[in-house]
Amino acid sequence: MLRTRLALVVGIAALVALVLATPALLGILTDWWWFREIGFQVVFTRQLTAEGWIFLLGFVVTAGVLYGNLRIAQRGVVLNPLMVTVGGPAVPQLDLTRALRRVSGPATLVAGLLAGFAAMPLWQTFLQAANRTWFGSVDPVFGRDIGFYVFTLPAISAVLGFLNGIAVVTLIVLVVVYFLRTDIVVHPPRSVRIERSAGLHIAAVLAVLFLITAARLWVVDSANLLYSTTGPLVGASYTDLNATLPAIRFSAIVAVLAAVLVLVGAARDRLPRYALYGVGGYFVVALLGRGLFPTVMQKFVVAPTELTRETPYLLNHIQATRKAWGLDSVEVRELTGETPLTLADLRANTPTLDNVRLWERDPLLQTFGQLQEIRTYYDFVSVDDDRYWIDGKYRQVLLSPRELNPASLPTRTFINEHLTFTHGMGLTLGPVNQVTPEGLPVLFVKDLPPVSSVSLKVTRPQIYYGEMTGDYVFTGTRQREFDYPSGEENVYAAYAGSGGVAVSNIWRRLVFAARFGSSNILFSQDVQGTSRILYNREITDRAQRAMPFLTFDHDPYMVIAADGKLKWILDGYTSTDRYPYAQRLADGTSYMRNSVKVVIDAYDGSVKAYVATPGDPLIQTWASIFPGIFLPLDSMPADLRAHLRYPDQIYRVQTALYATYHMDATVDFYHREDQWQIPAVERATGAVPFLRHIIMKLPGEAREEYVYMVPFTPRGKDNLAAWMVARNDGAQYGRLRVYRLSRQTLVFGPTQIENRINQNTEISRQVSLWDQRGSQVLWGDLLVIPIGTSLLYVQPLYLRAQGGKIPELKRVVVAYQNEVSMAETLDGALAQLFGGETGSRETVPVAAAGGGSAPAADAQTRALIAEARQHYDAAMQAQRTGDWATYGAEIRQLGELLSRIGAGRR
């Protein structure tokens, strides 16, 4: 009867386990099909195999240790079993000892399963330890290679922690079992009697626990001092090495002695007393040696002379931080002073002025949304900076993919969301500095299907994989796929790519229906054997699933390849929180490299990963774990490699750290006497650090290049101290360079320039006038434009009509040193400041922009207009001072110029 009930219980449990495991098994199967689709099967199999072995090892060790100890504890006959009444007088009493013996097997199996599942997430830790790559540099305290701390130490710590947990659980279980068997008897108030064999068993487990503790102290806790924050910064400080480290090692020795003590106590039948001595002695040493002693030393020995005692450890911290974050390779150039900027300098830097970014991402995204979404179900998610050779000129552009937003479909049904509306269409692309007569951006690529007015061509505009493609879709069904609207009609197309997984048969349809929770997949008559299902289509999620050991930048960007196909580029990071002495981020990260560039085809979803930093030990380790998934960067097509850019996330971290860690002298660093800060731009959502992509000619370089630029100001000050660029073009890609300004020369910083602009009476008057008319004035980002060794500031101004949604570029403000000017064009504002035509080929008047707008005025007419403006300003100044003679002369000259301008236009 009992066996029948037991078999029934086991059968029901197995059925329940199968039901609960079915979704996970289906997920594993569909994941396998997906990994095979993108060619990353090795990632799936290695991860699954590693997780399986770790689970099995955790299960066997845990269940084996617990079951073996329980078998030993429950051997023999209990003379006085503990009986419990669970019912009325007619019900026999329950023998707890016998009941415990019956549940021991199932209980240890459950414990083993839980331990195995808990250990599975450690698969990356153990694979890295088994395939580690040395860094080639050692820590300054123990002399071990950095790879030991990054790869080996976490695995050792995990193993010792796991064994420690098993030992603690085993000890608790043994005490309970022996107590229920009456092998442990408590005699109040202070007497405890333990049967000899039970005492030896408990003492053995307790001794093992002490030995594990000693190993953790000697190996793990000692090494973890390199991440200490006891001193002024991260890393082992004077107190750590002269107080805490000796105390840790002494505690480890005490733990070993405590293990010996409990074994001796058990052998002498005095385990309770000896165990109390061992445990109590260990905790006293830990409290005094690792708690009180370091605190006293820090307060009374180190704090009064902190700089003197901490100097070598500060140097360790500075050097480790600079190396861990790639700051040790920053090139530093000194600028002796700001050379006066002339009209000739501007003309010599015409390509830089041709690419001054007058359109900002937020206003442009709003404009794209109003002018180019065309249908409600299209969305522009973000605007990206890039550069292209267009019609023989190096041009900075802003672009945004036009993606399909299923949430905005007029009717959200299974057919519409998953069979018909399957993809986005093309992109919108325009130069950063041109506008139409209405103040709207000039577009080089626009409309549906995408039409290009320049040398860029889009041959495959469909976007099946993007930033909004979170849900699955089917291709090759009996329903036609919507491609794009054409007037009152719709154009349809059939998917011809290799992306997705073939549906093939009814069994796969059943699996996918269960995976995605939709019976329509199983019963729809439109899905056929030749159909394909495309899933995991959101590009960041797609890359993360393919390479779960990387993290990815928040800003993927689209590129038009030479053949007109659309590609996504994502920046992948390797990182760790185990780099000794290095400064950490809020999430603990102390080392990061942009080691991987991932290219995803927007049409077929193919994933290719290129190693951008081959010297990174972390990516070398992952490449050995997953052979074949990484390609050398040289194998990336040249047309895509030309669009690589230094990633935003790591650059923000590096610039923020460099503001402090450019000081490599410990005294300067300790006092922070030359600490910098990144000026912030106020936004509605808060302050945003000042970082800009620009095309410019760096001082000392022969040609313009695409850089990511950030200025620095002294901490608590507004004047400029230095500026840094991340270079993006050709062989210079990835190099960081800092230009330091002379401390003897005052160079206005962004905040000071913004204040000067706000205080300019003419600008304030014009802004107030627009406000009174009900228009909303939107200031664009202030741009810092290095011209030679001088700095030019440019800020666009937009107007948005009351209740309107389309910002229009109306003015451009230019500031240089103490002078500020505002005009309808950049060229006009420069002419006001420098008194002539700059020679800019692409910066055209608002009322005469390129790309199908009115023709630009010729250079002679614009020069006359600039000269007339100068005479007008001089006349107004003379009027304010009461110099009527000068006023009359300037007005006469102004009139002559206006006559010449009028004659020239007739």
Short mmCIF file of C-alpha atoms in Angstrom, two decimals, residues 191-394:
data_model
loop_
_atom_site.label_atom_id
_atom_site.label_comp_id
_atom_site.label_asym_id
_atom_site.label_seq_id
_atom_site.Cartn_x
_atom_site.Cartn_y
_atom_site.Cartn_z
CA SER A 191 25.42 21.37 30.18
CA VAL A 192 25.32 19.66 26.79
CA ARG A 193 26.09 15.97 26.27
CA ILE A 194 27.00 14.67 22.81
CA GLU A 195 27.34 10.99 22.03
CA ARG A 196 30.96 10.24 20.98
CA SER A 197 30.36 9.17 17.36
CA ALA A 198 28.00 12.07 16.84
CA GLY A 199 30.56 14.43 18.33
CA LEU A 200 33.30 13.16 16.01
CA HIS A 201 30.99 13.58 13.00
CA ILE A 202 29.94 17.11 13.91
CA ALA A 203 33.55 18.05 14.75
CA ALA A 204 34.74 16.81 11.35
CA VAL A 205 32.21 18.97 9.52
CA LEU A 206 32.95 21.96 11.75
CA ALA A 207 36.67 21.51 11.12
CA VAL A 208 36.08 21.45 7.36
CA LEU A 209 34.09 24.69 7.73
CA PHE A 210 37.00 26.29 9.59
CA LEU A 211 39.48 25.13 6.91
CA ILE A 212 37.29 26.55 4.13
CA THR A 213 37.10 29.81 6.08
CA ALA A 214 40.89 29.87 6.40
CA ALA A 215 41.28 29.32 2.65
CA ARG A 216 38.82 32.15 1.88
CA LEU A 217 40.67 34.49 4.22
CA TRP A 218 44.15 33.65 2.91
CA VAL A 219 43.33 33.64 -0.81
CA VAL A 220 40.16 35.65 -1.44
CA ASP A 221 39.89 38.21 1.34
CA SER A 222 43.57 39.12 1.11
CA ALA A 223 43.28 39.72 -2.64
CA ASN A 224 40.05 41.69 -2.19
CA LEU A 225 42.01 44.34 -0.30
CA LEU A 226 43.03 45.61 -3.74
CA TYR A 227 39.42 46.82 -4.12
CA SER A 228 39.26 48.39 -0.65
CA THR A 229 37.87 51.87 -0.04
CA THR A 230 39.42 52.30 3.40
CA GLY A 231 41.81 54.98 2.18
CA PRO A 232 41.07 58.10 0.15
CA LEU A 233 40.52 56.12 -3.05
CA VAL A 234 39.94 52.62 -4.42
CA GLY A 235 42.72 50.13 -3.70
CA ALA A 236 44.78 48.80 -0.84
CA SER A 237 45.78 51.69 1.40
CA TYR A 238 48.38 52.07 4.14
CA THR A 239 45.93 50.74 6.75
CA ASP A 240 44.89 47.81 4.56
CA LEU A 241 48.45 46.59 4.05
CA ASN A 242 49.81 47.35 7.51
CA ALA A 243 46.83 46.41 9.68
CA THR A 244 44.06 44.57 7.83
CA LEU A 245 46.25 42.22 5.77
CA PRO A 246 48.24 40.91 8.80
CA ALA A 247 44.96 40.54 10.71
CA ILE A 248 43.39 38.55 7.85
CA ARG A 249 46.32 36.18 7.71
CA PHE A 250 46.40 35.81 11.47
CA SER A 251 42.65 35.06 11.39
CA ALA A 252 43.29 32.35 8.78
CA ILE A 253 45.87 30.75 11.07
CA VAL A 254 43.44 30.96 14.00
CA ALA A 255 40.78 29.26 11.85
CA VAL A 256 43.17 26.37 11.16
CA LEU A 257 43.96 26.10 14.87
CA ALA A 258 40.22 26.17 15.63
CA ALA A 259 39.73 23.23 13.23
CA VAL A 260 42.39 21.25 15.11
CA LEU A 261 40.88 22.28 18.44
CA VAL A 262 37.39 20.97 17.67
CA LEU A 263 38.81 17.65 16.49
CA VAL A 264 40.80 17.30 19.72
CA GLY A 265 37.70 18.22 21.71
CA ALA A 266 35.65 15.56 19.98
CA ALA A 267 38.33 12.97 20.60
CA ARG A 268 38.30 13.86 24.31
CA ASP A 269 34.47 13.91 24.49
CA ARG A 270 34.57 17.65 25.21
CA LEU A 271 33.36 18.98 21.89
CA PRO A 272 30.94 21.65 23.22
CA ARG A 273 33.63 23.34 25.32
CA TYR A 274 36.39 23.08 22.69
CA ALA A 275 34.03 24.21 19.92
CA LEU A 276 33.09 27.21 22.02
CA TYR A 277 36.77 28.03 22.52
CA GLY A 278 37.50 27.68 18.80
CA VAL A 279 34.52 29.68 17.54
CA GLY A 280 34.84 32.29 20.28
CA GLY A 281 38.56 32.71 19.77
CA TYR A 282 38.10 33.11 16.01
CA PHE A 283 35.44 35.81 16.40
CA VAL A 284 37.46 37.68 19.03
CA VAL A 285 40.48 37.76 16.71
CA ALA A 286 38.29 38.83 13.79
CA LEU A 287 36.67 41.62 15.84
CA LEU A 288 39.89 42.99 17.27
CA GLY A 289 42.27 42.33 14.39
CA ARG A 290 40.07 43.05 11.37
CA GLY A 291 37.74 45.56 12.97
CA LEU A 292 39.17 47.56 15.85
CA PHE A 293 42.88 47.56 14.98
CA PRO A 294 42.51 48.97 11.40
CA THR A 295 40.04 51.59 12.65
CA VAL A 296 42.45 52.81 15.31
CA MET A 297 45.37 52.90 12.88
CA GLN A 298 43.38 54.80 10.27
CA LYS A 299 42.18 57.43 12.74
CA PHE A 300 45.27 57.99 14.87
CA VAL A 301 48.19 57.05 12.61
CA VAL A 302 47.15 57.60 8.98
CA ALA A 303 44.64 60.46 9.08
CA PRO A 304 46.98 63.06 10.67
CA THR A 305 49.61 62.48 7.94
CA GLU A 306 47.44 60.99 5.19
CA LEU A 307 49.24 62.37 2.15
CA THR A 308 52.66 61.23 3.36
CA ARG A 309 51.55 57.71 4.19
CA GLU A 310 49.18 57.23 1.24
CA THR A 311 51.43 58.65 -1.51
CA PRO A 312 52.64 55.29 -2.96
CA TYR A 313 49.12 53.88 -2.86
CA LEU A 314 47.68 56.99 -4.54
CA LEU A 315 50.23 56.47 -7.31
CA ASN A 316 49.09 52.83 -7.64
CA HIS A 317 45.48 54.00 -7.93
CA ILE A 318 46.25 56.69 -10.52
CA GLN A 319 48.30 54.37 -12.71
CA ALA A 320 45.78 51.51 -12.49
CA THR A 321 42.83 53.77 -13.31
CA ARG A 322 44.57 55.34 -16.29
CA LYS A 323 45.50 51.91 -17.64
CA ALA A 324 42.16 50.22 -16.95
CA TRP A 325 40.20 52.98 -18.73
CA GLY A 326 42.64 53.55 -21.59
CA LEU A 327 43.68 57.00 -20.36
CA ASP A 328 47.38 56.18 -20.35
CA SER A 329 47.42 56.35 -24.17
CA VAL A 330 45.85 59.82 -24.45
CA GLU A 331 48.03 62.14 -26.55
CA VAL A 332 48.59 65.56 -24.96
CA ARG A 333 49.32 68.67 -27.00
CA GLU A 334 49.99 72.08 -25.51
CA LEU A 335 48.50 75.23 -27.03
CA THR A 336 50.66 78.17 -26.03
CA GLY A 337 47.89 80.71 -26.47
CA GLU A 338 44.90 81.71 -28.56
CA THR A 339 46.09 83.23 -31.83
CA PRO A 340 43.82 86.05 -33.10
CA LEU A 341 41.43 84.62 -35.66
CA THR A 342 41.37 86.31 -39.06
CA LEU A 343 39.29 86.06 -42.21
CA ALA A 344 42.20 84.22 -43.84
CA ASP A 345 42.04 81.57 -41.10
CA LEU A 346 38.35 81.06 -41.77
CA ARG A 347 38.94 80.67 -45.49
CA ALA A 348 41.75 78.18 -44.81
CA ASN A 349 39.26 76.10 -42.78
CA THR A 350 36.37 76.21 -45.22
CA PRO A 351 35.64 72.46 -44.96
CA THR A 352 35.20 72.88 -41.20
CA LEU A 353 32.76 75.76 -41.68
CA ASP A 354 30.98 73.79 -44.39
CA ASN A 355 30.08 71.19 -41.75
CA VAL A 356 29.11 73.31 -38.76
CA ARG A 357 26.09 71.51 -37.31
CA LEU A 358 23.16 73.92 -37.35
CA TRP A 359 20.56 71.19 -36.96
CA GLU A 360 20.25 69.48 -33.59
CA ARG A 361 18.90 66.01 -32.96
CA ASP A 362 15.79 66.90 -30.96
CA PRO A 363 14.41 69.65 -33.26
CA LEU A 364 15.30 67.57 -36.29
CA LEU A 365 13.58 64.48 -34.89
CA GLN A 366 10.40 66.54 -34.41
CA THR A 367 10.70 67.89 -37.95
CA PHE A 368 11.28 64.43 -39.43
CA GLY A 369 8.26 63.18 -37.53
CA GLN A 370 6.02 65.84 -39.03
CA LEU A 371 7.36 65.86 -42.59
CA GLN A 372 8.63 62.36 -43.31
CA GLU A 373 6.66 59.81 -41.28
CA ILE A 374 4.02 60.08 -44.02
CA ARG A 375 1.79 57.48 -42.35
CA THR A 376 0.80 57.17 -38.69
CA TYR A 377 2.35 53.72 -38.38
CA TYR A 378 5.86 54.97 -39.22
CA ASP A 379 8.13 56.39 -36.53
CA PHE A 380 11.58 57.94 -36.31
CA VAL A 381 13.16 56.66 -33.10
CA SER A 382 16.34 58.72 -33.02
CA VAL A 383 18.66 60.87 -35.13
CA ASP A 384 22.28 59.82 -35.66
CA ASP A 385 25.42 61.72 -36.67
CA ASP A 386 27.57 60.38 -39.47
CA ARG A 387 29.72 61.46 -42.38
CA TYR A 388 29.76 60.53 -46.07
CA TRP A 389 31.61 61.49 -49.20
CA ILE A 390 28.76 63.09 -51.16
CA ASP A 391 29.36 64.34 -54.67
CA GLY A 392 33.08 64.50 -53.96
CA LYS A 393 32.80 66.42 -50.67
CA TYR A 394 33.27 65.20 -47.11
#
